[in-house]
Tab-separated table of C-alpha atoms in Angstrom:
chain	number	residue	atom	x	y	z
A	1	UNK	CA	0.090	0.058	0.063
A	2	UNK	CA	1.742	3.515	-1.135
A	3	UNK	CA	1.901	5.751	1.427
A	4	UNK	CA	0.403	9.367	0.849
A	5	UNK	CA	2.678	11.974	1.447
A	6	UNK	CA	1.280	15.182	0.567
A	7	UNK	CA	0.056	16.848	3.578
A	8	UNK	CA	1.362	19.000	6.303
A	9	UNK	CA	4.755	18.354	7.908
A	10	UNK	CA	5.034	18.702	11.899
A	11	UNK	CA	6.826	22.633	12.527
A	12	UNK	CA	9.639	22.843	14.638
A	13	UNK	CA	10.876	26.245	16.183
A	14	UNK	CA	13.858	26.351	13.810
A	15	UNK	CA	14.575	29.733	11.825
A	16	UNK	CA	15.039	29.821	8.338
A	17	UNK	CA	18.673	31.034	8.911
A	18	UNK	CA	19.295	27.877	11.289
A	19	UNK	CA	17.658	25.442	8.299
A	20	UNK	CA	19.920	27.069	5.920
A	21	UNK	CA	22.952	26.006	7.901
A	22	UNK	CA	22.264	22.428	7.011
A	23	UNK	CA	21.952	22.669	3.206
A	24	UNK	CA	23.974	24.087	0.425
A	25	UNK	CA	21.775	25.507	-2.573
A	26	UNK	CA	23.220	26.554	-5.776
A	27	UNK	CA	22.142	27.354	-9.422
A	28	UNK	CA	24.185	25.981	-12.173
A	29	UNK	CA	23.785	27.431	-15.519
A	30	UNK	CA	26.352	25.240	-17.630
A	31	UNK	CA	27.119	21.794	-15.750
A	32	UNK	CA	29.686	20.061	-17.713
A	33	UNK	CA	28.304	16.889	-19.986
A	34	UNK	CA	29.978	14.927	-22.491
A	35	UNK	CA	29.888	11.727	-24.551
A	36	UNK	CA	30.210	12.344	-27.940
A	37	UNK	CA	27.424	9.507	-28.892
A	38	UNK	CA	24.176	10.768	-30.480
A	39	UNK	CA	21.098	10.208	-27.835
A	40	UNK	CA	17.404	10.233	-27.785
A	41	UNK	CA	15.185	12.664	-25.998
A	42	UNK	CA	14.299	11.079	-22.707
A	43	UNK	CA	13.194	12.146	-19.260
A	44	UNK	CA	13.192	10.516	-15.845
A	45	UNK	CA	11.589	11.588	-12.466
A	46	UNK	CA	13.878	10.308	-9.702
A	47	UNK	CA	17.366	8.405	-9.795
A	48	UNK	CA	19.830	7.790	-7.225
A	49	UNK	CA	23.665	6.740	-6.897
A	50	UNK	CA	25.471	5.392	-4.016
A	51	UNK	CA	24.588	3.505	-1.062
A	52	UNK	CA	21.141	3.171	-1.800
A	53	UNK	CA	20.845	2.780	-5.661
A	54	UNK	CA	17.589	3.459	-7.436
A	55	UNK	CA	17.384	3.432	-11.330
A	56	UNK	CA	15.725	6.211	-13.400
A	57	UNK	CA	12.084	5.471	-12.391
A	58	UNK	CA	9.829	6.207	-14.309
A	59	UNK	CA	11.614	6.858	-17.349
A	60	UNK	CA	10.549	7.599	-21.175
A	61	UNK	CA	12.596	7.761	-24.165
A	62	UNK	CA	11.734	8.952	-27.607
A	63	UNK	CA	14.466	7.286	-30.164
A	64	UNK	CA	11.872	7.956	-33.249
A	65	UNK	CA	10.835	11.654	-32.565
A	66	UNK	CA	6.960	9.983	-31.331
A	67	UNK	CA	5.767	11.363	-28.169
A	68	UNK	CA	6.095	8.891	-25.306
A	69	UNK	CA	4.955	9.165	-21.443
A	70	UNK	CA	5.389	6.975	-18.547
A	71	UNK	CA	4.217	7.236	-15.028
A	72	UNK	CA	4.749	5.581	-11.600
A	73	UNK	CA	2.951	5.573	-8.192
A	74	UNK	CA	5.338	4.462	-6.272
A	75	UNK	CA	9.496	4.026	-6.100
A	76	UNK	CA	11.147	0.333	-5.712
A	77	UNK	CA	11.214	0.254	-2.114
A	78	UNK	CA	14.112	1.752	-0.092
A	79	UNK	CA	14.972	3.905	2.655
A	80	UNK	CA	15.760	6.758	1.115
A	81	UNK	CA	13.303	8.556	-0.852
A	82	UNK	CA	9.730	8.202	-1.489
A	83	UNK	CA	7.115	9.970	-4.051
A	84	UNK	CA	3.530	10.286	-4.458
A	85	UNK	CA	3.463	10.336	-8.406
A	86	UNK	CA	5.751	10.948	-11.517
A	87	UNK	CA	5.173	10.907	-14.967
A	88	UNK	CA	8.023	11.441	-17.647
A	89	UNK	CA	7.448	12.331	-21.118
A	90	UNK	CA	9.805	12.611	-23.926
A	91	UNK	CA	9.242	13.702	-27.806
A	92	UNK	CA	10.722	15.469	-30.913
A	93	UNK	CA	13.197	17.471	-29.495
A	94	UNK	CA	10.986	17.778	-26.077
A	95	UNK	CA	10.760	16.465	-22.761
A	96	UNK	CA	9.355	17.104	-19.066
A	97	UNK	CA	9.036	15.675	-15.924
A	98	UNK	CA	6.323	16.045	-13.139
A	99	UNK	CA	6.651	15.094	-9.447
A	100	UNK	CA	4.597	15.446	-6.705
A	101	UNK	CA	5.065	14.716	-3.004
A	102	UNK	CA	8.767	14.077	-2.636
A	103	UNK	CA	10.060	12.744	0.389
A	104	UNK	CA	13.777	12.532	1.116
A	105	UNK	CA	15.185	10.818	4.635
A	106	UNK	CA	11.137	10.055	5.593
A	107	UNK	CA	10.961	9.928	9.765
A	108	UNK	CA	14.812	10.425	10.014
A	109	UNK	CA	15.121	11.910	13.315
A	110	UNK	CA	11.708	9.687	14.710
A	111	UNK	CA	14.642	7.345	14.701
A	112	UNK	CA	17.014	9.141	17.284
A	113	UNK	CA	16.543	7.874	20.649
A	114	UNK	CA	16.800	10.841	22.778
A	115	UNK	CA	19.098	10.141	25.945
A	116	UNK	CA	17.375	9.915	29.340
A	117	UNK	CA	19.486	12.986	30.621
A	118	UNK	CA	18.910	15.109	27.556
A	119	UNK	CA	14.833	14.280	27.944
A	120	UNK	CA	15.724	15.354	31.756
A	121	UNK	CA	17.390	18.670	30.833
A	122	UNK	CA	14.829	19.552	28.143
A	123	UNK	CA	11.916	18.960	30.639
A	124	UNK	CA	13.767	21.424	33.433
A	125	UNK	CA	14.404	24.342	30.888
A	126	UNK	CA	14.011	27.622	32.552
A	127	UNK	CA	11.635	30.327	31.358
A	128	UNK	CA	14.619	32.791	30.642
A	129	UNK	CA	17.905	32.379	29.901
A	130	UNK	CA	17.599	28.641	28.570
A	131	UNK	CA	19.152	30.089	25.039
A	132	UNK	CA	22.487	30.447	26.836
A	133	UNK	CA	22.368	27.143	27.998
A	134	UNK	CA	25.424	25.556	25.845
A	135	UNK	CA	24.211	22.988	23.191
A	136	UNK	CA	25.455	19.029	24.158
A	137	UNK	CA	27.241	17.086	21.711
A	138	UNK	CA	25.767	13.917	21.611
A	139	UNK	CA	26.623	11.584	18.990
A	140	UNK	CA	23.446	10.674	16.734
A	141	UNK	CA	22.707	6.831	15.961
A	142	UNK	CA	22.797	5.355	12.695
A	143	UNK	CA	19.472	6.219	10.863
A	144	UNK	CA	20.243	4.122	7.522
A	145	UNK	CA	20.964	6.701	5.330
A	146	UNK	CA	24.430	7.430	3.741
A	147	UNK	CA	25.146	10.256	6.182
A	148	UNK	CA	28.272	10.520	7.829
A	149	UNK	CA	28.533	10.151	11.739
A	150	UNK	CA	26.205	12.892	13.098
A	151	UNK	CA	26.445	14.746	16.448
A	152	UNK	CA	23.687	16.910	18.374
A	153	UNK	CA	26.074	19.944	17.250
A	154	UNK	CA	25.699	19.175	13.394
A	155	UNK	CA	21.800	19.584	13.628
A	156	UNK	CA	20.432	23.142	12.428
A	157	UNK	CA	19.695	24.216	16.216
A	158	UNK	CA	21.392	27.591	17.776
A	159	UNK	CA	20.552	26.635	21.171
A	160	UNK	CA	19.017	24.057	23.420
A	161	UNK	CA	15.706	24.667	23.184
A	162	UNK	CA	15.467	24.553	19.768
A	163	UNK	CA	17.515	21.126	20.110
A	164	UNK	CA	14.779	19.768	22.502
A	165	UNK	CA	11.970	20.778	19.985
A	166	UNK	CA	13.914	19.247	17.036
A	167	UNK	CA	14.404	15.769	18.639
A	168	UNK	CA	11.270	15.246	20.880
A	169	UNK	CA	8.841	16.704	17.977
A	170	UNK	CA	10.657	15.761	15.045
A	171	UNK	CA	9.547	16.340	11.612
A	172	UNK	CA	8.485	13.460	9.203
A	173	UNK	CA	11.166	14.061	6.547
A	174	UNK	CA	14.942	15.440	5.973
A	175	UNK	CA	13.809	17.225	3.150
A	176	UNK	CA	10.514	17.170	1.427
A	177	UNK	CA	8.977	18.726	-1.838
A	178	UNK	CA	5.269	19.084	-2.693
A	179	UNK	CA	5.880	19.382	-6.649
A	180	UNK	CA	8.630	19.963	-9.135
A	181	UNK	CA	8.154	20.441	-13.017
A	182	UNK	CA	10.961	20.612	-15.751
A	183	UNK	CA	10.795	20.685	-19.124
A	184	UNK	CA	12.891	21.356	-21.930
A	185	UNK	CA	12.383	22.432	-25.768
A	186	UNK	CA	15.497	22.118	-28.182
A	187	UNK	CA	18.307	24.115	-26.130
A	188	UNK	CA	16.143	25.519	-23.409
A	189	UNK	CA	14.570	24.798	-20.157
A	190	UNK	CA	12.773	25.475	-16.909
A	191	UNK	CA	12.011	24.501	-13.506
A	192	UNK	CA	8.880	24.935	-11.381
A	193	UNK	CA	9.342	24.035	-7.641
A	194	UNK	CA	6.614	23.960	-5.190
A	195	UNK	CA	6.529	24.395	-1.442
A	196	UNK	CA	9.997	23.209	-0.198
A	197	UNK	CA	10.900	22.098	3.571
A	198	UNK	CA	13.616	20.936	5.184
A	199	UNK	CA	13.669	19.111	8.564
A	200	UNK	CA	9.882	20.805	8.642
A	201	UNK	CA	11.141	24.290	8.116
A	202	UNK	CA	9.752	26.055	4.725
A	203	UNK	CA	13.048	27.173	2.900
A	204	UNK	CA	13.292	29.913	0.178
A	205	UNK	CA	14.870	28.868	-2.688
A	206	UNK	CA	17.450	31.312	-3.770
A	207	UNK	CA	17.527	33.724	-6.838
A	208	UNK	CA	17.695	32.295	-10.282
A	209	UNK	CA	21.122	34.314	-10.497
A	210	UNK	CA	23.620	31.915	-11.737
A	211	UNK	CA	25.866	30.709	-8.685
A	212	UNK	CA	23.374	31.819	-5.760
A	213	UNK	CA	24.623	29.813	-2.857
A	214	UNK	CA	23.578	29.354	0.986
A	215	UNK	CA	26.167	28.318	3.429
A	216	UNK	CA	27.836	25.005	3.272
A	217	UNK	CA	26.470	22.200	5.780
A	218	UNK	CA	27.444	18.539	6.534
A	219	UNK	CA	23.661	17.048	5.742
A	220	UNK	CA	23.341	17.875	2.120
A	221	UNK	CA	24.184	20.074	-0.768
A	222	UNK	CA	21.493	21.048	-3.158
A	223	UNK	CA	21.751	21.991	-6.615
A	224	UNK	CA	18.934	23.840	-8.426
A	225	UNK	CA	18.047	23.980	-12.303
A	226	UNK	CA	21.260	22.158	-13.342
A	227	UNK	CA	21.608	23.055	-17.075
A	228	UNK	CA	24.162	21.443	-19.736
A	229	UNK	CA	24.662	21.154	-23.327
A	230	UNK	CA	26.316	17.626	-24.641
A	231	UNK	CA	28.861	17.502	-27.466
A	232	UNK	CA	26.263	15.660	-29.243
A	233	UNK	CA	24.123	18.710	-29.375
A	234	UNK	CA	21.911	17.269	-26.685
A	235	UNK	CA	20.595	19.623	-24.002
A	236	UNK	CA	19.570	18.393	-20.086
A	237	UNK	CA	17.816	20.285	-17.495
A	238	UNK	CA	17.737	18.950	-13.880
A	239	UNK	CA	15.186	20.489	-11.206
A	240	UNK	CA	17.224	18.915	-8.093
A	241	UNK	CA	20.359	17.448	-7.215
A	242	UNK	CA	20.799	16.426	-3.658
A	243	UNK	CA	24.683	15.543	-2.403
A	244	UNK	CA	24.218	13.456	0.569
A	245	UNK	CA	27.088	12.707	3.026
A	246	UNK	CA	29.757	14.448	0.977
A	247	UNK	CA	29.344	12.415	-1.995
A	248	UNK	CA	27.892	9.148	-0.253
A	249	UNK	CA	24.854	9.642	-2.139
A	250	UNK	CA	23.444	11.416	-4.830
A	251	UNK	CA	19.565	11.900	-5.922
A	252	UNK	CA	18.764	13.205	-8.889
A	253	UNK	CA	14.907	14.806	-9.484
A	254	UNK	CA	13.291	15.522	-12.591
A	255	UNK	CA	15.809	15.580	-15.384
A	256	UNK	CA	14.684	16.196	-19.021
A	257	UNK	CA	16.992	15.553	-21.916
A	258	UNK	CA	16.080	17.139	-25.404
A	259	UNK	CA	17.690	15.818	-28.440
A	260	UNK	CA	16.584	15.657	-32.340
A	261	UNK	CA	15.949	12.175	-33.409
A	262	UNK	CA	18.226	10.243	-35.593
A	263	UNK	CA	17.742	11.228	-39.058
A	264	UNK	CA	16.153	8.724	-41.025
A	265	UNK	CA	17.953	7.419	-44.149
A	266	UNK	CA	17.246	9.902	-47.190
A	267	UNK	CA	15.491	8.159	-50.652
A	268	UNK	CA	17.807	7.395	-53.475
A	269	UNK	CA	16.897	10.134	-56.281
A	270	UNK	CA	15.852	9.148	-59.642
A	271	UNK	CA	17.540	10.320	-62.407
A	272	UNK	CA	16.948	13.956	-63.721
A	273	UNK	CA	16.196	12.666	-67.835
A	274	UNK	CA	15.785	8.818	-67.257
A	275	UNK	CA	16.049	6.723	-70.442
A	276	UNK	CA	13.312	5.320	-71.974
A	277	UNK	CA	11.783	1.868	-71.074
A	278	UNK	CA	12.774	-0.575	-73.774
A	279	UNK	CA	9.566	-2.232	-75.059
A	280	UNK	CA	10.125	-5.765	-76.475
A	281	UNK	CA	8.323	-6.319	-79.560
A	282	UNK	CA	6.616	-9.725	-79.925
A	283	UNK	CA	7.480	-11.683	-82.824
A	284	UNK	CA	5.164	-11.391	-86.071
A	285	UNK	CA	3.253	-14.595	-87.160
A	286	UNK	CA	4.807	-15.986	-90.257
A	287	UNK	CA	3.009	-15.673	-93.578
A	288	UNK	CA	1.118	-18.596	-94.766
A	289	UNK	CA	2.531	-20.392	-97.881
A	290	UNK	CA	-0.333	-21.528	-100.214
A	291	UNK	CA	-0.496	-24.773	-101.397
A	292	UNK	CA	-2.024	-25.955	-104.854
A	293	UNK	CA	-4.083	-28.974	-105.410
A	294	UNK	CA	-6.043	-30.553	-107.783
A	295	UNK	CA	-9.859	-31.337	-107.384
A	296	UNK	CA	-11.420	-34.689	-109.072
A	297	UNK	CA	-13.598	-33.430	-111.938
A	298	UNK	CA	-17.102	-35.112	-111.874
A	299	UNK	CA	-19.992	-34.933	-114.785
């Protein structure tokens, strides 16, 4: 039974600035691309490489220029990412992707067992001055995701009250996107991203100015609207590329490639002044030779 992931995420008291501290956003206008071999137009919704590989799902390809569309309501079972629905379309020098309710790292913090001493410390927070209490440096357990060994100091919190709220009322995902649409036509394309939340806090995407970034962080690096031309003339645009754990896992969301289909073989032209066809004349019948005979005389 597939999970319906669209809906509200548990809020936390994290500020947008604190949330920005665990992720890097960058807009790439000309990502490197190679491969001189000609390729057809294609599109896919989700793929992942690393400790948790996920094939391109759903995937559409148009080797002959005809429009092809494929959809998927769920991904292969994995602990890393889930979606509610995805559709990929490829055609004649065009491609597009629609994604809904993407969740990366579902219930990641709900798996963390809060130490009893920290629970006690959180329940006894003073009404004033709690912001000045130093953060405890506690190792976080492995939550089954390709992330480095983390501690409480790696989380996007500024003080002990923030940490208590994050661990005792954890959000439902590391990263969630309610919708993501990508399209390309020829060598141009665009990206439309709906609400994006990081650890339950809405994050405003950076400006589309080339090279826009937010501070680096240990959990994730996100590239937005990566575009690149290939040596065979194809053009690829990817909505979001998510790097977890410093390269341990790479997730690509909504990628479209536009490439003209292979040229059809040209018909062999006919000669400008074709020679007249030779018509065989059937042989004429021989002229009959008269035969002289004598008739008997009767009287």
